[in-house]
Tab-separated table of C-alpha atoms in Angstrom:
chain	number	residue	atom	x	y	z
Z	692	MET	CA	6.476	-26.755	18.779
Z	693	ILE	CA	6.396	-22.982	18.851
Z	694	ILE	CA	3.108	-21.684	17.401
Z	695	LEU	CA	2.636	-17.986	16.650
Z	696	HIS	CA	-0.767	-16.283	16.735
Z	697	ASP	CA	-1.935	-12.681	16.520
Z	698	GLU	CA	-5.460	-11.701	17.603
Z	699	ASP	CA	-5.528	-9.058	14.859
Z	700	THR	CA	-5.786	-11.835	12.271
Z	701	LEU	CA	-9.390	-12.271	13.450
Z	702	LEU	CA	-10.377	-8.770	12.295
Z	703	HIS	CA	-10.723	-9.664	8.612
Z	704	GLU	CA	-14.342	-10.558	7.774
Z	705	THR	CA	-15.712	-10.301	4.280
Z	706	VAL	CA	-18.068	-11.860	1.751
Z	707	GLU	CA	-17.546	-13.831	-1.433
Z	708	LEU	CA	-19.557	-14.667	-4.521
Z	709	LEU	CA	-19.938	-18.443	-4.674
Z	710	GLY	CA	-21.914	-19.493	-7.726
Z	711	SER	CA	-24.794	-17.029	-7.830
Z	712	LYS	CA	-24.857	-16.317	-4.085
Z	713	LEU	CA	-23.140	-13.610	-2.087
Z	714	ILE	CA	-22.258	-15.334	1.185
Z	715	PRO	CA	-20.011	-14.806	4.214
Z	716	ALA	CA	-16.584	-16.033	3.129
Z	717	PHE	CA	-15.674	-19.592	4.119
Z	718	GLU	CA	-12.317	-18.156	5.187
Z	719	SER	CA	-13.565	-16.791	8.514
Z	720	PRO	CA	-12.201	-15.852	11.960
Z	721	SER	CA	-13.830	-18.978	13.393
Z	722	ARG	CA	-11.091	-21.042	11.727
Z	723	ILE	CA	-8.343	-19.544	13.877
Z	724	LYS	CA	-10.518	-19.452	16.982
Z	725	ALA	CA	-11.146	-23.204	16.652
Z	726	ILE	CA	-7.445	-23.923	16.176
Z	727	VAL	CA	-6.369	-21.798	19.147
Z	728	GLN	CA	-8.990	-23.427	21.357
Z	729	SER	CA	-7.761	-26.894	20.383
Z	730	ILE	CA	-4.117	-25.981	20.957
Z	731	ASN	CA	-4.883	-24.524	24.382
Z	732	HIS	CA	-6.943	-27.571	25.319
Z	733	SER	CA	-4.160	-29.970	24.289
Z	734	GLY	CA	-1.535	-28.201	26.394
Z	735	LYS	CA	1.220	-29.744	24.256
Z	736	HIS	CA	2.497	-26.721	22.354
Z	737	ASP	CA	4.154	-23.380	23.012
Z	738	LEU	CA	1.430	-21.039	21.764
Z	739	ARG	CA	2.711	-17.459	21.665
Z	740	THR	CA	0.126	-14.756	21.105
Z	741	ILE	CA	1.898	-11.692	19.777
Z	742	THR	CA	0.841	-8.305	18.477
Z	743	ALA	CA	2.602	-6.685	15.547
Z	744	SER	CA	4.080	-3.404	16.735
Z	745	ALA	CA	4.207	-0.351	14.487
Z	746	ALA	CA	7.844	-1.235	13.759
Z	747	ASP	CA	6.865	-4.831	12.950
Z	748	GLN	CA	4.185	-3.626	10.550
Z	749	THR	CA	6.561	-1.261	8.793
Z	750	SER	CA	9.175	-3.986	8.517
Z	751	ALA	CA	6.640	-6.472	7.102
Z	752	VAL	CA	5.601	-3.986	4.420
Z	753	GLU	CA	9.227	-3.320	3.463
Z	754	LEU	CA	9.925	-7.058	3.308
Z	755	ALA	CA	6.828	-7.533	1.162
Z	756	LYS	CA	8.139	-4.992	-1.360
Z	757	ALA	CA	10.855	-7.478	-2.358
Z	758	THR	CA	8.189	-9.672	-3.980
Z	759	HIS	CA	5.002	-7.559	-4.098
Z	760	SER	CA	4.475	-4.417	-6.176
Z	761	THR	CA	4.186	-1.177	-4.246
Z	762	GLY	CA	1.037	-0.245	-6.192
Z	763	TYR	CA	-0.636	-3.492	-5.188
Z	764	LEU	CA	0.326	-3.142	-1.524
Z	765	SER	CA	-0.941	0.451	-1.464
Z	766	HIS	CA	-4.204	-0.697	-3.039
Z	767	ILE	CA	-5.033	-3.379	-0.473
Z	768	GLN	CA	-4.063	-1.025	2.338
Z	769	HIS	CA	-6.129	1.967	1.229
Z	770	VAL	CA	-8.927	0.797	-1.065
Z	771	PHE	CA	-11.576	0.345	1.625
Z	772	LYS	CA	-11.194	3.915	2.909
Z	773	GLN	CA	-11.171	5.211	-0.669
Z	774	TRP	CA	-14.444	3.424	-1.393
Z	775	LEU	CA	-15.918	4.572	1.908
Z	776	ASP	CA	-14.980	8.198	1.229
Z	777	GLU	CA	-16.592	8.019	-2.215
Z	778	GLY	CA	-19.762	6.382	-0.882
Z	779	LEU	CA	-19.111	3.133	-2.754
Z	780	VAL	CA	-19.279	0.876	0.308
Z	781	GLU	CA	-20.921	0.958	3.719
Z	782	GLU	CA	-18.864	0.966	6.903
Z	783	HIS	CA	-19.487	-2.732	7.509
Z	784	GLY	CA	-19.464	-3.726	3.845
Z	785	SER	CA	-16.836	-5.319	1.602
Z	786	VAL	CA	-14.981	-4.150	-1.479
Z	787	LEU	CA	-15.338	-6.674	-4.308
Z	788	PRO	CA	-14.086	-6.500	-7.913
Z	789	GLU	CA	-16.482	-5.376	-10.643
Z	790	CYS	CA	-14.435	-5.956	-13.806
Z	791	PHE	CA	-11.221	-7.935	-14.114
Z	792	ARG	CA	-8.131	-7.285	-16.238
Z	793	LEU	CA	-8.831	-7.680	-19.937
Z	794	HIS	CA	-5.705	-8.571	-21.874
Z	795	ASN	CA	-5.643	-7.658	-25.538
Z	796	THR	CA	-3.094	-7.702	-28.344
Z	797	ALA	CA	-3.360	-3.975	-28.982
Z	798	ASN	CA	-2.367	-2.982	-25.439
Z	799	SER	CA	-0.117	-5.384	-23.569
Z	800	LYS	CA	0.971	-2.791	-20.995
Z	801	LEU	CA	-2.048	-2.592	-18.740
Z	802	LYS	CA	-2.294	0.091	-16.064
Z	803	PRO	CA	-4.556	0.355	-13.000
Z	804	PRO	CA	-7.833	2.100	-13.904
Z	805	LYS	CA	-8.215	5.674	-12.728
Z	806	ASP	CA	-11.744	4.866	-11.584
Z	807	THR	CA	-11.617	3.819	-7.912
Z	808	PHE	CA	-14.611	1.549	-8.444
Z	809	ALA	CA	-12.830	-0.381	-11.213
Z	810	ARG	CA	-9.423	-0.713	-9.566
Z	811	PRO	CA	-10.118	-3.796	-7.370
Z	812	GLY	CA	-10.538	-5.894	-10.512
Z	813	TYR	CA	-7.036	-4.937	-11.631
Z	814	TYR	CA	-5.553	-6.129	-8.359
Z	815	ALA	CA	-7.587	-9.348	-7.944
Z	816	PHE	CA	-8.376	-12.437	-9.975
Z	817	ASP	CA	-11.561	-13.742	-8.344
Z	818	MET	CA	-14.595	-12.886	-6.221
Z	819	SER	CA	-13.262	-14.328	-2.961
Z	820	SER	CA	-10.847	-11.469	-2.384
Z	821	GLY	CA	-13.088	-8.973	-0.608
Z	822	ILE	CA	-11.609	-6.241	1.562
Z	823	SER	CA	-13.420	-4.915	4.616
Z	824	GLN	CA	-12.787	-2.118	7.105
Z	825	HIS	CA	-10.178	-3.953	9.186
Z	826	SER	CA	-8.759	-6.295	6.545
Z	827	TRP	CA	-5.419	-4.524	6.276
Z	828	ARG	CA	-4.705	-4.928	9.993
Z	829	ALA	CA	-5.345	-8.659	9.691
Z	830	ILE	CA	-3.369	-8.974	6.448
Z	831	ILE	CA	-0.265	-7.296	7.872
Z	832	ALA	CA	-0.601	-9.209	11.175
Z	833	SER	CA	-0.690	-12.456	9.193
Z	834	ALA	CA	2.369	-11.441	7.192
Z	835	ASN	CA	4.222	-10.501	10.365
Z	836	LEU	CA	3.607	-13.951	11.817
Z	837	ALA	CA	5.502	-15.470	8.883
Z	838	VAL	CA	8.305	-12.932	9.353
Z	839	GLN	CA	8.583	-13.671	13.075
Z	840	ALA	CA	8.516	-17.425	12.449
Z	841	ALA	CA	11.528	-17.036	10.164
Z	842	HIS	CA	13.312	-14.894	12.761
Z	843	LEU	CA	12.928	-17.669	15.322
Z	844	LEU	CA	14.894	-20.006	13.058
Z	845	LEU	CA	17.702	-17.464	12.679
Z	846	PRO	CA	19.354	-17.399	16.126
Z	847	THR	CA	22.033	-14.947	14.996
Z	848	SER	CA	19.513	-12.339	13.794
Z	849	PRO	CA	17.700	-9.645	15.782
Z	850	THR	CA	14.309	-11.006	16.682
Z	851	SER	CA	11.120	-9.264	17.735
Z	852	ALA	CA	10.725	-9.447	21.510
Z	853	SER	CA	7.029	-10.061	21.013
Z	854	ALA	CA	7.823	-13.339	19.272
Z	855	THR	CA	10.640	-14.586	21.488
Z	856	ASN	CA	9.238	-13.653	24.895
Z	857	GLY	CA	12.897	-13.392	25.905
Z	858	ASP	CA	13.515	-17.063	25.073
Z	859	GLU	CA	16.690	-17.458	23.002
Z	860	THR	CA	16.349	-21.243	22.619
Z	861	GLU	CA	16.945	-22.252	19.020
Z	862	ALA	CA	13.814	-23.659	17.388
Z	863	LYS	CA	13.746	-26.476	14.846
Z	864	SER	CA	10.363	-25.570	13.417
Z	865	VAL	CA	7.716	-22.914	13.912
Z	866	LEU	CA	4.046	-22.819	12.941
Z	867	ALA	CA	2.547	-19.452	11.992
Z	868	LEU	CA	-1.249	-19.288	12.237
Z	869	CYS	CA	-1.449	-17.005	9.226
Z	870	ARG	CA	-4.836	-15.559	8.384
Z	871	PRO	CA	-5.580	-14.502	5.734
Z	872	PRO	CA	-3.607	-17.259	3.985
Z	873	GLY	CA	-1.124	-16.419	1.249
Z	874	HIS	CA	-0.230	-18.967	-1.414
Z	875	HIS	CA	-2.632	-17.681	-4.103
Z	876	CYS	CA	-1.150	-14.162	-4.004
Z	877	SER	CA	1.383	-13.471	-6.768
Z	878	GLY	CA	2.458	-10.123	-5.382
Z	879	GLN	CA	0.366	-8.406	-8.061
Z	880	GLN	CA	-3.148	-9.704	-7.379
Z	881	ALA	CA	-5.275	-11.000	-4.526
Z	882	GLY	CA	-7.374	-14.121	-4.882
Z	883	GLY	CA	-8.369	-17.348	-3.216
Z	884	TYR	CA	-8.667	-15.518	0.132
Z	885	CYS	CA	-4.990	-14.463	-0.158
Z	886	TYR	CA	-3.625	-10.893	-0.084
Z	887	ILE	CA	0.074	-11.123	0.861
Z	888	ASN	CA	2.138	-14.226	0.158
Z	889	ASN	CA	3.267	-15.184	3.646
Z	890	ILE	CA	5.715	-17.852	2.477
Z	891	ALA	CA	7.430	-15.258	0.284
Z	892	LEU	CA	7.874	-12.959	3.276
Z	893	ALA	CA	9.444	-15.763	5.293
Z	894	ILE	CA	11.946	-16.413	2.484
Z	895	THR	CA	12.739	-12.705	2.162
Z	896	THR	CA	13.317	-12.574	5.919
Z	897	PHE	CA	15.782	-15.468	5.733
Z	898	ARG	CA	17.590	-13.816	2.843
Z	899	HIS	CA	17.749	-10.385	4.418
Z	900	PHE	CA	18.760	-11.465	7.929
Z	901	SER	CA	21.085	-14.342	7.024
Z	902	PRO	CA	24.673	-14.123	8.373
Z	903	PRO	CA	27.106	-11.964	6.379
Z	904	ALA	CA	28.982	-15.018	5.085
Z	905	GLN	CA	25.863	-16.020	3.148
Z	906	LYS	CA	25.455	-12.612	1.491
Z	907	THR	CA	26.730	-12.632	-2.068
Z	908	ARG	CA	25.504	-9.769	-4.271
Z	909	ARG	CA	23.535	-6.554	-4.263
Z	910	THR	CA	19.908	-6.628	-5.269
Z	911	SER	CA	17.899	-4.230	-7.378
Z	912	ASN	CA	15.477	-3.739	-4.487
Z	913	PRO	CA	16.373	-0.508	-2.657
Z	914	HIS	CA	15.129	-1.842	0.671
Z	915	PHE	CA	17.761	-4.588	0.930
Z	916	SER	CA	21.515	-4.310	0.509
Z	917	SER	CA	22.142	-7.925	-0.423
Z	918	THR	CA	20.711	-11.318	-1.106
Z	919	SER	CA	22.092	-14.737	-0.183
Z	920	ARG	CA	23.157	-18.116	-1.470
Z	921	LEU	CA	20.567	-19.831	0.696
Z	922	LYS	CA	18.357	-22.482	-0.903
Z	923	PHE	CA	14.686	-22.912	-0.007
Z	924	ALA	CA	12.227	-25.728	-0.563
Z	925	ILE	CA	8.508	-24.939	-0.486
Z	926	LEU	CA	6.180	-27.880	0.086
Z	927	ASP	CA	2.573	-26.909	-0.656
Z	928	LEU	CA	0.096	-29.337	0.947
Z	929	ASP	CA	-3.067	-27.310	0.435
Z	930	PHE	CA	-5.783	-28.855	-1.767
Z	931	HIS	CA	-5.497	-25.940	-4.188
Z	932	HIS	CA	-2.435	-25.157	-6.243
Z	933	GLY	CA	-0.408	-22.238	-4.883
Z	934	ASN	CA	-0.406	-20.279	-8.118
Z	935	GLY	CA	0.944	-17.161	-6.426
Z	936	THR	CA	3.913	-18.898	-4.832
Z	937	GLN	CA	4.751	-20.645	-8.091
Z	938	GLU	CA	4.562	-17.356	-9.980
Z	939	LEU	CA	6.830	-15.554	-7.526
Z	940	PHE	CA	9.623	-18.129	-7.613
Z	941	TYR	CA	9.235	-19.724	-11.044
Z	942	GLY	CA	12.498	-18.233	-12.309
Z	943	ASP	CA	14.468	-18.501	-9.055
Z	944	PRO	CA	17.050	-21.323	-9.145
Z	945	ASN	CA	17.470	-21.169	-5.363
Z	946	VAL	CA	13.825	-21.917	-4.603
Z	947	LEU	CA	12.187	-25.283	-5.204
Z	948	TYR	CA	8.381	-25.240	-5.307
Z	949	VAL	CA	6.581	-28.586	-4.921
Z	950	SER	CA	2.786	-28.847	-4.786
Z	951	ILE	CA	0.336	-31.716	-4.326
Z	952	HIS	CA	-3.108	-30.423	-5.275
Z	953	GLY	CA	-6.464	-31.234	-6.804
Z	954	GLU	CA	-6.233	-31.786	-10.553
Z	955	ASP	CA	-8.307	-29.372	-12.685
Z	956	GLU	CA	-9.459	-27.551	-9.557
Z	957	PHE	CA	-9.272	-23.893	-8.453
Z	958	PRO	CA	-7.437	-21.781	-9.570
Z	959	TYR	CA	-7.942	-23.877	-12.754
Z	960	TYR	CA	-5.366	-22.319	-15.087
Z	961	THR	CA	-2.230	-23.327	-13.209
Z	962	GLY	CA	-0.663	-26.357	-11.541
Z	963	ALA	CA	-0.054	-28.677	-14.499
Z	964	ALA	CA	2.724	-31.242	-14.265
Z	965	SER	CA	4.262	-29.657	-17.362
Z	966	GLU	CA	5.056	-26.477	-15.407
Z	967	THR	CA	8.633	-27.303	-14.441
Z	968	GLY	CA	10.301	-23.891	-14.508
Z	969	PRO	CA	11.894	-21.908	-17.332
Z	970	PRO	CA	13.163	-23.950	-20.302
Z	971	ALA	CA	16.656	-25.421	-20.140
Z	972	PRO	CA	19.401	-24.319	-19.940
Z	973	ASP	CA	17.978	-21.744	-17.534
Z	974	PRO	CA	19.361	-22.572	-14.051
Z	975	ALA	CA	15.820	-22.506	-12.652
Z	976	HIS	CA	14.677	-25.295	-14.983
Z	977	GLY	CA	13.339	-28.189	-12.921
Z	978	THR	CA	12.826	-26.164	-9.744
Z	979	ASN	CA	9.031	-26.365	-10.040
Z	980	LEU	CA	7.278	-29.670	-9.424
Z	981	ASN	CA	3.493	-29.972	-9.631
Z	982	LEU	CA	1.900	-33.257	-8.581
Z	983	PRO	CA	-1.820	-32.939	-9.423
Z	984	LEU	CA	-4.085	-35.612	-7.972
Z	985	ALA	CA	-7.683	-36.476	-8.843
Z	986	THR	CA	-10.343	-35.234	-6.441
Z	987	GLY	CA	-11.456	-37.995	-4.084
Z	988	SER	CA	-8.125	-39.816	-4.217
Z	989	SER	CA	-7.354	-42.091	-1.281
Z	990	PHE	CA	-4.731	-41.362	1.318
Z	991	ASP	CA	-2.560	-44.153	-0.090
Z	992	GLU	CA	-2.655	-42.395	-3.463
Z	993	TYR	CA	-1.780	-39.136	-1.736
Z	994	LEU	CA	1.164	-40.763	0.039
Z	995	ARG	CA	2.607	-41.928	-3.265
Z	996	LYS	CA	2.662	-38.321	-4.477
Z	997	LEU	CA	4.056	-37.189	-1.132
Z	998	HIS	CA	6.979	-39.604	-1.400
Z	999	VAL	CA	7.856	-38.141	-4.812
Z	1000	ALA	CA	7.622	-34.627	-3.377
Z	1001	LEU	CA	9.830	-35.425	-0.394
Z	1002	GLN	CA	12.484	-37.055	-2.553
Z	1003	ALA	CA	12.603	-33.927	-4.704
Z	1004	VAL	CA	13.096	-31.770	-1.612
Z	1005	ARG	CA	15.861	-34.040	-0.310
Z	1006	ASP	CA	17.637	-33.952	-3.655
Z	1007	PHE	CA	17.468	-30.138	-3.720
Z	1008	LYS	CA	19.441	-29.915	-0.443
Z	1009	ALA	CA	17.662	-26.815	0.806
Z	1010	ASP	CA	18.786	-24.782	3.799
Z	1011	TYR	CA	15.205	-24.056	4.878
Z	1012	LEU	CA	11.863	-25.779	4.437
Z	1013	LEU	CA	8.653	-23.774	4.011
Z	1014	VAL	CA	5.366	-25.703	4.301
Z	1015	SER	CA	2.098	-24.251	3.020
Z	1016	LEU	CA	-0.236	-26.326	5.170
Z	1017	GLY	CA	-3.889	-26.525	4.176
Z	1018	PHE	CA	-6.583	-28.787	5.584
Z	1019	ASP	CA	-9.003	-28.431	2.678
Z	1020	THR	CA	-7.625	-31.861	1.738
Z	1021	PHE	CA	-9.998	-33.221	4.414
Z	1022	HIS	CA	-12.705	-35.533	3.082
Z	1023	LEU	CA	-15.540	-33.321	4.385
Z	1024	ASP	CA	-14.186	-29.982	3.187
Z	1025	PRO	CA	-16.699	-27.891	1.195
Z	1026	LEU	CA	-14.111	-26.358	-1.152
Z	1027	GLY	CA	-12.137	-29.371	-2.254
Z	1028	LYS	CA	-11.337	-32.778	-0.907
Z	1029	PHE	CA	-9.240	-35.863	-1.050
Z	1030	ASP	CA	-10.240	-38.938	0.939
Z	1031	ILE	CA	-8.040	-37.936	3.871
Z	1032	ARG	CA	-9.254	-38.497	7.427
Z	1033	THR	CA	-8.226	-36.899	10.703
Z	1034	GLU	CA	-5.890	-39.742	11.723
Z	1035	ASN	CA	-4.140	-39.567	8.343
Z	1036	TYR	CA	-2.725	-36.128	9.146
Z	1037	LYS	CA	-0.590	-37.675	11.875
Z	1038	VAL	CA	0.983	-39.952	9.277
Z	1039	MET	CA	1.376	-37.039	6.877
Z	1040	GLY	CA	3.176	-34.922	9.465
Z	1041	TRP	CA	5.469	-37.809	10.358
Z	1042	GLN	CA	6.251	-38.549	6.718
Z	1043	VAL	CA	7.229	-34.961	6.005
Z	1044	ARG	CA	9.357	-34.403	9.087
Z	1045	SER	CA	11.010	-37.819	9.122
Z	1046	ALA	CA	12.181	-37.274	5.538
Z	1047	LEU	CA	13.289	-33.684	6.184
Z	1048	ARG	CA	14.032	-33.607	9.897
Z	1049	ASP	CA	17.403	-31.905	9.558
Z	1050	ILE	CA	16.031	-28.853	7.715
Z	1051	PRO	CA	14.703	-25.956	9.836
Z	1052	GLY	CA	11.062	-25.474	8.911
Z	1053	VAL	CA	8.448	-22.732	8.871
Z	1054	ILE	CA	4.866	-23.956	8.556
Z	1055	ALA	CA	2.331	-21.364	7.402
Z	1056	LEU	CA	-1.380	-22.075	7.640
Z	1057	GLU	CA	-3.297	-21.937	4.367
Z	1058	GLY	CA	-6.821	-23.345	3.792
Z	1059	GLY	CA	-9.194	-25.727	5.571
Z	1060	TYR	CA	-12.862	-24.924	6.109
Z	1061	VAL	CA	-14.440	-27.639	8.278
Z	1062	VAL	CA	-14.194	-25.480	11.360
Z	1063	ASP	CA	-15.223	-28.062	13.952
Z	1064	ARG	CA	-12.512	-30.482	12.760
Z	1065	LEU	CA	-9.781	-28.010	11.901
Z	1066	GLY	CA	-8.111	-27.971	15.309
Z	1067	GLU	CA	-8.143	-31.755	15.602
Z	1068	ASN	CA	-6.694	-32.170	12.119
Z	1069	LEU	CA	-3.908	-29.698	12.843
Z	1070	LEU	CA	-3.028	-31.329	16.165
Z	1071	ASN	CA	-2.730	-34.697	14.439
Z	1072	PHE	CA	-0.349	-33.264	11.850
Z	1073	LEU	CA	1.758	-31.636	14.576
Z	1074	GLU	CA	1.859	-34.836	16.602
Z	1075	GLY	CA	3.236	-36.771	13.649
Z	1076	TRP	CA	5.703	-33.977	12.893
Z	1077	GLU	CA	6.992	-33.915	16.471
Z	1078	ILE	CA	7.275	-37.712	16.689
Z	1079	ALA	CA	9.588	-37.497	13.687
Z	1080	GLU	CA	11.477	-34.530	15.112
Z	1081	LYS	CA	12.205	-36.601	18.218
Z	1082	ARG	CA	13.465	-39.358	15.895
Z	1083	LEU	CA	10.788	-41.834	16.845
Z	1084	ASP	CA	9.180	-44.235	14.388
Z	1085	CYS	CA	5.604	-44.015	13.209
Z	1086	VAL	CA	4.039	-47.300	12.086
Z	1087	GLY	CA	0.771	-48.378	10.515
Z	1088	LEU	CA	1.067	-46.308	7.347
Z	1089	SER	CA	-0.974	-48.612	5.131
Z	1090	ASP	CA	-4.252	-48.018	6.950
Z	1091	GLY	CA	-3.550	-44.417	7.913
Z	1092	GLN	CA	-3.294	-45.200	11.620
Z	1093	ALA	CA	-0.175	-43.891	13.283
Z	1094	THR	CA	1.424	-45.043	16.517
Z	1095	SER	CA	4.874	-44.269	17.825
Z	1096	THR	CA	7.677	-46.434	19.085
Z	1097	ALA	CA	11.171	-45.585	20.291
């Protein structure tokens, strides 16, 4: 499998308020370092380390504007320097919100506060969305990885040389080692360690660079001349519900969002099974499927939800598959867990790809915070995925042990 990585994603380091303690954020550079080390040690994957050029960065920002507000993007890009210039943060410190949006019946049209100190709370929904000196470089590098992953699945589109390395071989699936992750970002607010929704950028890339025959109408976004008839299925396998992704595509009939996540867990106010899209007869009704699962559930219980999710994706007949892949489902994870073990991820990867093997797929990394097991867990998922992609069978599902046979 082609795996994309950018060293600039390691530049983002911040703090978070967890309970009553201000601590280094669990979402740390060590996560990607551990994954890259494991991939290099395995020698089984095409790891491509790229660097987002100035043109790549500009393109990623323009693509983001299709789903993210310009005010929000400007905020996360410039807020650290603004705070630094006003003496509100030290050079190696982090910008954190002080007061969040307060909705009230007398004023439903909220605007960003004029006070620089107050503005982060308008553009964030929690205390894990700190911004440090080099965060923007990491955020845009992460977003670009999702963009380049989509390009690699569009052989007829112009592709960044940094991603292709001159190789024009058509890929079936690409993994983007996105960091920071993205699925909690709604395009209006940061939260849950997420600043730009990477999955959304991949979809926008597919829509913008799809062949002319798939272009159908002009959009209201000035940056893009047309949209497309393409259909997308998003499978969110992170422990936490992807509230941002759901919000972005809740009214889009051409995007199916399916999530298996911890019931009554962060971000708490989203992810109910009743959230199925706009009411009928809206064409987007039924294009949102939440499958909440009790914390501590066994892998067999997880598989039952996964089978429902995969059937929904098959029925939707999508042109592209987008996987938000989180490993905070691991039984030792500090931020949320199911009873899923390392060997189970091989079965999970096989289940997903065997059911959807004919759909080109972008996998974007989301959560997972047991650093010393993260690489091993990812490699197991990829092994199962690639067994299925080669049309081999994977047996031993009942006990979570996976072996392959021709």
